[in-house]
JSON list of C-alpha atoms in Angstrom, two decimals:
[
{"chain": "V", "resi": 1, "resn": "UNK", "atom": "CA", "xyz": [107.89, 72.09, 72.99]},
{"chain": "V", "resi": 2, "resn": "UNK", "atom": "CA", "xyz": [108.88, 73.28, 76.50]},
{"chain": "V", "resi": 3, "resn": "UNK", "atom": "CA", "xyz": [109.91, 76.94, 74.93]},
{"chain": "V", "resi": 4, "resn": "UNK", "atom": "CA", "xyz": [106.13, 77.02, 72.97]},
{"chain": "V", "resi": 5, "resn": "UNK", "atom": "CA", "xyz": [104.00, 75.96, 76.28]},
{"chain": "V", "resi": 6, "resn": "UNK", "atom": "CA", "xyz": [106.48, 79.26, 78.37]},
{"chain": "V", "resi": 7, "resn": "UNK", "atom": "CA", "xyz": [105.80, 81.41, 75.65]},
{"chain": "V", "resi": 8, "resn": "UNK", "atom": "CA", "xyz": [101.57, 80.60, 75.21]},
{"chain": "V", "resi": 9, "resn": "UNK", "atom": "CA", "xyz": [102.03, 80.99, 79.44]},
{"chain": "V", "resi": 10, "resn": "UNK", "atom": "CA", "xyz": [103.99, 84.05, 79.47]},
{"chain": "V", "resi": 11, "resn": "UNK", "atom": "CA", "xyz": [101.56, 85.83, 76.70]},
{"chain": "V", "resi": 12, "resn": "UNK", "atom": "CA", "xyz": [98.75, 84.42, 78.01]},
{"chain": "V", "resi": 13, "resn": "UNK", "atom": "CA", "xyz": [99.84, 86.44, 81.74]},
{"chain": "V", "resi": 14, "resn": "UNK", "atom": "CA", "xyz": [101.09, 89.56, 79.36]},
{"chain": "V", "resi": 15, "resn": "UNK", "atom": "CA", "xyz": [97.56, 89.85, 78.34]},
{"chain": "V", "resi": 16, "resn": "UNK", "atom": "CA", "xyz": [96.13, 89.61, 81.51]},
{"chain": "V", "resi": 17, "resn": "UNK", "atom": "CA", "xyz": [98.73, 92.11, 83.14]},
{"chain": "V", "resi": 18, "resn": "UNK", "atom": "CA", "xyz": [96.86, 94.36, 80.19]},
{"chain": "V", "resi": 19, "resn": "UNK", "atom": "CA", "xyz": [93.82, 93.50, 81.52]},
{"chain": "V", "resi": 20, "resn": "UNK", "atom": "CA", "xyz": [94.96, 94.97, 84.82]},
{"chain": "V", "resi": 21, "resn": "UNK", "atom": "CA", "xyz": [96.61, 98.08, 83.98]},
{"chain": "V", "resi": 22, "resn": "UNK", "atom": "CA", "xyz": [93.44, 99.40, 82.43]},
{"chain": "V", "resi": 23, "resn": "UNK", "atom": "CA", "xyz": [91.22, 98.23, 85.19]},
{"chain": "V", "resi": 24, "resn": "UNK", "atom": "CA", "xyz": [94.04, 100.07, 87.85]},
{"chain": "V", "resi": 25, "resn": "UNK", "atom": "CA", "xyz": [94.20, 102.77, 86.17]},
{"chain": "V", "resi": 26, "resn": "UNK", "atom": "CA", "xyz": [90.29, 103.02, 86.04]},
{"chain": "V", "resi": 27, "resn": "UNK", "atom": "CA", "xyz": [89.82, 102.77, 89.52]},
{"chain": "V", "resi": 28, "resn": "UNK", "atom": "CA", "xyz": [92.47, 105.05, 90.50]},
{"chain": "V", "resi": 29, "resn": "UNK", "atom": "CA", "xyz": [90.95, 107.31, 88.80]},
{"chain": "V", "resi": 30, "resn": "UNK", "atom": "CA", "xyz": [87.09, 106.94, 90.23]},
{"chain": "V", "resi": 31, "resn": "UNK", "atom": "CA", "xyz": [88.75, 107.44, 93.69]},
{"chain": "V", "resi": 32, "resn": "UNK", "atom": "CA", "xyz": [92.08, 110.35, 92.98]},
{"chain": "V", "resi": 33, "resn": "UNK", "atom": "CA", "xyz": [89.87, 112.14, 95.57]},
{"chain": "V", "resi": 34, "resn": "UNK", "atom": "CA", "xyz": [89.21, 109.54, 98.47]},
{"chain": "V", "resi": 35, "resn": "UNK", "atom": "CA", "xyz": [90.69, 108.81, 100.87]},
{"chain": "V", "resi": 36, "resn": "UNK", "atom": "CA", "xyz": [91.60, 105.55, 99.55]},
{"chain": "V", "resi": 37, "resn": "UNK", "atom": "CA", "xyz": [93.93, 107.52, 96.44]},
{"chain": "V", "resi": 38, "resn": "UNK", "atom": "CA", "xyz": [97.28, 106.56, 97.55]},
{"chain": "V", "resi": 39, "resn": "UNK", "atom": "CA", "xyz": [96.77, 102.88, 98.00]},
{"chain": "V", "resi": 40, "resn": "UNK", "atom": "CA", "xyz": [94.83, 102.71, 94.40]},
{"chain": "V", "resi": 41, "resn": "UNK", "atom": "CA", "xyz": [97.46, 104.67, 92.78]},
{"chain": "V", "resi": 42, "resn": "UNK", "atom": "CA", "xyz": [100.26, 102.70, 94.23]},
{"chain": "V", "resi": 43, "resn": "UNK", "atom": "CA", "xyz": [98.87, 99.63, 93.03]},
{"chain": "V", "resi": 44, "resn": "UNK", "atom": "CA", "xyz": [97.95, 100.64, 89.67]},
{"chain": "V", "resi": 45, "resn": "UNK", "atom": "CA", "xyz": [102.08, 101.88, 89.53]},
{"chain": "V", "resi": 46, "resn": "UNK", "atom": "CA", "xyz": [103.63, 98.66, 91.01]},
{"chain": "V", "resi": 47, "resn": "UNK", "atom": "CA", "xyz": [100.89, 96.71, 88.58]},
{"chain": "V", "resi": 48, "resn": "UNK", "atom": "CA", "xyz": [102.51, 98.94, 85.64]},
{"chain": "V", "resi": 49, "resn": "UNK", "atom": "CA", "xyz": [106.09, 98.32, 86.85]},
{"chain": "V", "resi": 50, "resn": "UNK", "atom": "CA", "xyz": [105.09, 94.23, 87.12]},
{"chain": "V", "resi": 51, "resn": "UNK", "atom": "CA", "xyz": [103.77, 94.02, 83.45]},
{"chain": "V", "resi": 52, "resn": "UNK", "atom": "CA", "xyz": [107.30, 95.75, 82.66]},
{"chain": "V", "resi": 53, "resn": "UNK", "atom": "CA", "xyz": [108.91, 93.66, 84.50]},
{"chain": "V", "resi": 54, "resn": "UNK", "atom": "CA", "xyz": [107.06, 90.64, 82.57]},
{"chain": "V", "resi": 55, "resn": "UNK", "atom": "CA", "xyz": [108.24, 91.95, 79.74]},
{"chain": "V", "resi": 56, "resn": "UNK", "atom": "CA", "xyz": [111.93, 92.02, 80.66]},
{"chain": "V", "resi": 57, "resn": "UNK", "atom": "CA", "xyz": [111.41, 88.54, 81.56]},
{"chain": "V", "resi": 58, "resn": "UNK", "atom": "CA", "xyz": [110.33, 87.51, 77.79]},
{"chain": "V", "resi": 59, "resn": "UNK", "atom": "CA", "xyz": [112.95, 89.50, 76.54]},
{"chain": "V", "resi": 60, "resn": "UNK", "atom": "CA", "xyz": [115.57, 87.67, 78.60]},
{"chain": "V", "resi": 61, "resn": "UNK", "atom": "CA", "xyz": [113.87, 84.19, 77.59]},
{"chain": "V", "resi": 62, "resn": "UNK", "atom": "CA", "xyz": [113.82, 85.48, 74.10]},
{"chain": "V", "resi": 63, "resn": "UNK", "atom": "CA", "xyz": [110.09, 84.79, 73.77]},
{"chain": "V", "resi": 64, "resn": "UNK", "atom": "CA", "xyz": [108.28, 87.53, 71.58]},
{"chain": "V", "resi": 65, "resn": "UNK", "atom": "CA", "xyz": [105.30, 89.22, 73.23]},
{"chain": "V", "resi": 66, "resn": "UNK", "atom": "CA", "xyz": [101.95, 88.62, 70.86]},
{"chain": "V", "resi": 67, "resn": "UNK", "atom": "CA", "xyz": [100.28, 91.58, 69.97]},
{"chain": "V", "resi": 68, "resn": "UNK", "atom": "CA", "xyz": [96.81, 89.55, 69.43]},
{"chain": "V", "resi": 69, "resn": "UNK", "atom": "CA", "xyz": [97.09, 88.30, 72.86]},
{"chain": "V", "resi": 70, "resn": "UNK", "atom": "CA", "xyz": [98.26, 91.96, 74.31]},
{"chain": "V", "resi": 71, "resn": "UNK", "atom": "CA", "xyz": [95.26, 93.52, 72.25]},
{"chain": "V", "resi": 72, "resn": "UNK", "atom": "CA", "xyz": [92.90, 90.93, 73.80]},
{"chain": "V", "resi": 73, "resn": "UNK", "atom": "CA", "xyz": [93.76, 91.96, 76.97]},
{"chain": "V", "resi": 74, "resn": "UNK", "atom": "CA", "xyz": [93.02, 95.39, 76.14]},
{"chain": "V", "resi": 75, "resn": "UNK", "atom": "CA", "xyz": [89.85, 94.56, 74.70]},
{"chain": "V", "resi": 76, "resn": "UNK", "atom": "CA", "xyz": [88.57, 92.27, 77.52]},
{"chain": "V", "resi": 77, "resn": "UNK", "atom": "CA", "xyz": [88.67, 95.62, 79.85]},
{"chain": "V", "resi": 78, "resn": "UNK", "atom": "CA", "xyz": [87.29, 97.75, 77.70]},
{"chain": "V", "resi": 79, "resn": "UNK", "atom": "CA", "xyz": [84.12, 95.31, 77.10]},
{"chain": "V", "resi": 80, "resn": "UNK", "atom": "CA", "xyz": [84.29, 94.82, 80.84]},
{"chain": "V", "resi": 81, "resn": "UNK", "atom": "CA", "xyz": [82.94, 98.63, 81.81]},
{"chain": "V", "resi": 82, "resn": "UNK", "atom": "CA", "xyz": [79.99, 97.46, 79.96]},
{"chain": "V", "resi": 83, "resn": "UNK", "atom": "CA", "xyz": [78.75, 95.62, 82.75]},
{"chain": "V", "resi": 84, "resn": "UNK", "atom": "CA", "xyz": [75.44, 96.23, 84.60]},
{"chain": "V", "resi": 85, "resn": "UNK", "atom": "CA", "xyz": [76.13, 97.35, 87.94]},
{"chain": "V", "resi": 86, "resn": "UNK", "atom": "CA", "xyz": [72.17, 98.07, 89.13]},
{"chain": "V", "resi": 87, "resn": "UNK", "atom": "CA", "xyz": [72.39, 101.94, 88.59]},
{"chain": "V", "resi": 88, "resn": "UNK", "atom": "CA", "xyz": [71.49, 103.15, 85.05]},
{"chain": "V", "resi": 89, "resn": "UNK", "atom": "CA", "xyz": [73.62, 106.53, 84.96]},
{"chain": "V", "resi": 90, "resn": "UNK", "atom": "CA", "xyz": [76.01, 107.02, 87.25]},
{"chain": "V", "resi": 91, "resn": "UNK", "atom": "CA", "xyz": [78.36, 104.61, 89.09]},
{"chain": "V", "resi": 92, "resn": "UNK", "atom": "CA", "xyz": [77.62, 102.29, 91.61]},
{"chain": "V", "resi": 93, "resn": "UNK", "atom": "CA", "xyz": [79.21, 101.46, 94.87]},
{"chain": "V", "resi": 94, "resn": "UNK", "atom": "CA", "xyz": [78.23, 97.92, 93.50]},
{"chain": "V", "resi": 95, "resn": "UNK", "atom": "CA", "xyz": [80.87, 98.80, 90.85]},
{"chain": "V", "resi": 96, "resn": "UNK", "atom": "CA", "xyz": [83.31, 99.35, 93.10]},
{"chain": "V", "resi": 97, "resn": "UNK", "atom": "CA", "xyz": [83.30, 96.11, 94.74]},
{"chain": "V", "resi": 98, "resn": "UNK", "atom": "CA", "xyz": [83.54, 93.85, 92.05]},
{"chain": "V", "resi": 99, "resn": "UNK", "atom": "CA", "xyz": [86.36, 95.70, 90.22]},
{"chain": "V", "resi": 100, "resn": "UNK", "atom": "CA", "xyz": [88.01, 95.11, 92.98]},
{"chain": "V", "resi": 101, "resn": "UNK", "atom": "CA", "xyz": [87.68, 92.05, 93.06]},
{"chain": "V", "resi": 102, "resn": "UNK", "atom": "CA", "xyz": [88.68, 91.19, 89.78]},
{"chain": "V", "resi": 103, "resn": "UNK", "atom": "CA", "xyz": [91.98, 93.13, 90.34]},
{"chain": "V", "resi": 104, "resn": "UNK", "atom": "CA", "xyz": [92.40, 91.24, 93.22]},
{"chain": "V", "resi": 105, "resn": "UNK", "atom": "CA", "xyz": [91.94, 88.20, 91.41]},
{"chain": "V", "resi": 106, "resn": "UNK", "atom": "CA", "xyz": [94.36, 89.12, 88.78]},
{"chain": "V", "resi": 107, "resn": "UNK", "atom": "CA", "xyz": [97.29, 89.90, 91.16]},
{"chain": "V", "resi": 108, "resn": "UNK", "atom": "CA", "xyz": [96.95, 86.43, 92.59]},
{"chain": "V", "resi": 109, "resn": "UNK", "atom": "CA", "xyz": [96.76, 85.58, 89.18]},
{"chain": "V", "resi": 110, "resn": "UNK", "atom": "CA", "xyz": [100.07, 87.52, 89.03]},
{"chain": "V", "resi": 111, "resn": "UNK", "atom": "CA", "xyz": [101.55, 85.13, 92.13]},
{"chain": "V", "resi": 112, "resn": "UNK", "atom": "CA", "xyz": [101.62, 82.27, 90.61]},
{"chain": "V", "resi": 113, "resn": "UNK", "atom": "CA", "xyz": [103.51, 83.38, 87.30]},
{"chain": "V", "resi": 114, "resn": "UNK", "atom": "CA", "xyz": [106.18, 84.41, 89.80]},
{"chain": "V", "resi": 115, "resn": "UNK", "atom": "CA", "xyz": [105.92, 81.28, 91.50]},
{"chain": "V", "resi": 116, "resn": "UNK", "atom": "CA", "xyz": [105.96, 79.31, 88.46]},
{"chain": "V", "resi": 117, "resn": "UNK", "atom": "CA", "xyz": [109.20, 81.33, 86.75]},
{"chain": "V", "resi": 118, "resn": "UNK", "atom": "CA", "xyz": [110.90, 80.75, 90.07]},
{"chain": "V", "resi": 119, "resn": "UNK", "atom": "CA", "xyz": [110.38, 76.89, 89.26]},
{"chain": "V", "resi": 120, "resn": "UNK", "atom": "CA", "xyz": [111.57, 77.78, 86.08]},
{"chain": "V", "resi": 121, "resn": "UNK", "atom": "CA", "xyz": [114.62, 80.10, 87.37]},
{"chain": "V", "resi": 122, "resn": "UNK", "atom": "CA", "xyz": [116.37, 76.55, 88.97]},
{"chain": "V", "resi": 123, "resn": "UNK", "atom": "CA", "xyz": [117.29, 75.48, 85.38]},
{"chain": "V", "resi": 124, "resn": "UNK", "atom": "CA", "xyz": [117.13, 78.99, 83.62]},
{"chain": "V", "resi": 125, "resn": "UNK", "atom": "CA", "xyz": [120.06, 81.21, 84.55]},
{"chain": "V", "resi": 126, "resn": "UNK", "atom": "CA", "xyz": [118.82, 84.11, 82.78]},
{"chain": "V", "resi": 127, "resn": "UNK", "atom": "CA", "xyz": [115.58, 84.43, 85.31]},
{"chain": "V", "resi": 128, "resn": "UNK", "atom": "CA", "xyz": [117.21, 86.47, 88.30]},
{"chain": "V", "resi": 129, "resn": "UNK", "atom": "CA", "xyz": [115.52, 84.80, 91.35]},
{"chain": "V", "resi": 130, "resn": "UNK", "atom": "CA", "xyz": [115.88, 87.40, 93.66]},
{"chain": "V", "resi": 131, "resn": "UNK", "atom": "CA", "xyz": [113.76, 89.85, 91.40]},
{"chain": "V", "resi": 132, "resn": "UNK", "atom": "CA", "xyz": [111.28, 86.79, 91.46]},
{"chain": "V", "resi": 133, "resn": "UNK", "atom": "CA", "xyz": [110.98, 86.54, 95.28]},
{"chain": "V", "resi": 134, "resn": "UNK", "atom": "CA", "xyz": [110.64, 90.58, 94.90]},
{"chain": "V", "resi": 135, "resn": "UNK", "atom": "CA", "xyz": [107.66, 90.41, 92.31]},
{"chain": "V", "resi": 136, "resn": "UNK", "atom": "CA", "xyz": [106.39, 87.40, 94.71]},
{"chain": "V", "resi": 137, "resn": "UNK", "atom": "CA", "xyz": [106.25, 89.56, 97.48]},
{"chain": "V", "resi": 138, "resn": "UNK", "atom": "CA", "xyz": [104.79, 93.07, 96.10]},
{"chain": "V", "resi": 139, "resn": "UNK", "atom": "CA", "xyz": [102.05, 90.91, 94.80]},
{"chain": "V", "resi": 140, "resn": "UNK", "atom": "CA", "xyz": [100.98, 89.69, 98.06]},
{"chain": "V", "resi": 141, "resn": "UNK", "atom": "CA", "xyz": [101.20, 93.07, 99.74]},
{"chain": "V", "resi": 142, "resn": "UNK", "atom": "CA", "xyz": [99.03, 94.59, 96.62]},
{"chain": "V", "resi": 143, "resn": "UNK", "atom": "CA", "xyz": [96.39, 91.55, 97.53]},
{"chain": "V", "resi": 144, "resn": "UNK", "atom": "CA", "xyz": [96.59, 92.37, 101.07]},
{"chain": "V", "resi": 145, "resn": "UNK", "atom": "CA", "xyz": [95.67, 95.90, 100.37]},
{"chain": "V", "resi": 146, "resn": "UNK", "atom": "CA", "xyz": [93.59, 95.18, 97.68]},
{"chain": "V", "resi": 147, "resn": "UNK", "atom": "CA", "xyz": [91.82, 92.56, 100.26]},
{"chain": "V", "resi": 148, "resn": "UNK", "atom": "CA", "xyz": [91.23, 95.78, 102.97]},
{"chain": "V", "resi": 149, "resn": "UNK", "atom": "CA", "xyz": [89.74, 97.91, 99.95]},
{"chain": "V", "resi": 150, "resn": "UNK", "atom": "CA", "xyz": [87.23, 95.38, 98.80]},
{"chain": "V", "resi": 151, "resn": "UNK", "atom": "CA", "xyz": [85.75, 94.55, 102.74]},
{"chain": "V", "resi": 152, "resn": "UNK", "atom": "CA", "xyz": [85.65, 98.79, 103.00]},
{"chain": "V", "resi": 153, "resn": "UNK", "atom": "CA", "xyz": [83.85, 98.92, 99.75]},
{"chain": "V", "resi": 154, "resn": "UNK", "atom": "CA", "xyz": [81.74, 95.87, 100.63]},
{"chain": "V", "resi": 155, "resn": "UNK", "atom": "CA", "xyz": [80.58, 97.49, 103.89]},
{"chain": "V", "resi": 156, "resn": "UNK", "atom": "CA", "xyz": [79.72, 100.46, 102.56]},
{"chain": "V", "resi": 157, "resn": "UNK", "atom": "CA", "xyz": [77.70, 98.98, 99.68]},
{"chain": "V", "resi": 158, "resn": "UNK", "atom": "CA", "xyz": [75.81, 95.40, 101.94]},
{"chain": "V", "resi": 159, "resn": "UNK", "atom": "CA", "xyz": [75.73, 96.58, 105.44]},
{"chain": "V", "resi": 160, "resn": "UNK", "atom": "CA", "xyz": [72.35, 97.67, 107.13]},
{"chain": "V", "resi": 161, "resn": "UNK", "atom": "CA", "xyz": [73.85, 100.98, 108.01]},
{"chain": "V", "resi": 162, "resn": "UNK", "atom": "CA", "xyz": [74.74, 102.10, 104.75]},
{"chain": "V", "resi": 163, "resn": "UNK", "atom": "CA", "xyz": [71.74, 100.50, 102.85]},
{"chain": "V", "resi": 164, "resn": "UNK", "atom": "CA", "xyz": [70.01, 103.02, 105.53]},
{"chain": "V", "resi": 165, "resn": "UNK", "atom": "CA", "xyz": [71.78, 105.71, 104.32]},
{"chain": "V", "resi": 166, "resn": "UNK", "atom": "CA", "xyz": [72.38, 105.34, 100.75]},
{"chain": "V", "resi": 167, "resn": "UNK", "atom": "CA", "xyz": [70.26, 107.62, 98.70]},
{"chain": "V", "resi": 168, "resn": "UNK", "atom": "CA", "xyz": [69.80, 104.88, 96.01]},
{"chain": "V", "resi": 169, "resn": "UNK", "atom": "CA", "xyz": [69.11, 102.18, 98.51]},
{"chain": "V", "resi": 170, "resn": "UNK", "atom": "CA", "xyz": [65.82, 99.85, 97.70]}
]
């Protein structure tokens, strides 16, 4: 029972890590030529490395990643750039904001499966608990970031200056 409920938790994350990559990689690649770049790319590396890392963790708990739940995950982003974001063909700064959001909502997401496998790590010797704390704290630095992108973005989309400056502005 225990090993069933980690394993539905650990795919169910695995998916969502899926989820992320796609939607890092697609705003990294909106922005390679802001000034933002770095910090987007960065993220969308470490959230790479993290899914790996995820990975390595089922491997060690001997609990099989599910390839419906992976492809799910994959799916869900792909359906997500369907969205309306106000502007019919072109991007929108609107855009911007709320997929940053939703990364930022999936790396804290992200902090408490590290949190949680660190409960699990005090009767699991094959979870390494300093890797753990490691994950743990990359994922609040990529929220902290990821916080400082998403007020930029905001201001530039919902302040009075830039709504008085915006071509596309009502």
């Amino acid at each position: 029972m225990y090993r069933d409920k980690l394993g539905i938790y650990l795919n169910d994350h695995l998916a969502g890590a899926t989820f992320g990559i796609g939607l890092a990689q697609r705003i990294a690649h909106q922005h390679r030529h802001s000034a933002r770049s770095a910090d987007l790319q960065r993220i969308c590396d470490e959230i790479a490395q993290d899914r790996q890392s995820l990975i390595e963790v089922m491997d060690a708990l001997d609990v099989p990643a599910r390839r419906y739940k992976v492809s799910g995950g994959w799916l869900a982003e792909r359906l997500g750039r369907l969205k309306p974001n106000g502007v019919l063909y072109r991007r929108s700064g609107l855009s911007t904001v709320i997929e940053l959001e939703t990364l930022r909502l999936g790396v804290e997401g992200k902090t408490l499966i590290w949190r949680t496998l660190l409960v699990v790590a005090a009767g699991e010797p094959r979870l390494d608990e300093s890797q753990l704390h490691h994950l743990l704290d990359r994922a609040r630095d990529q929220i902290d970031t990821l916080e400082t992108l998403r007020l930029a973005a905001a201001e530039a989309v919902f302040s009075s200056r830039a709504r008085s400056v915006t071509p596309d502005s009502p």
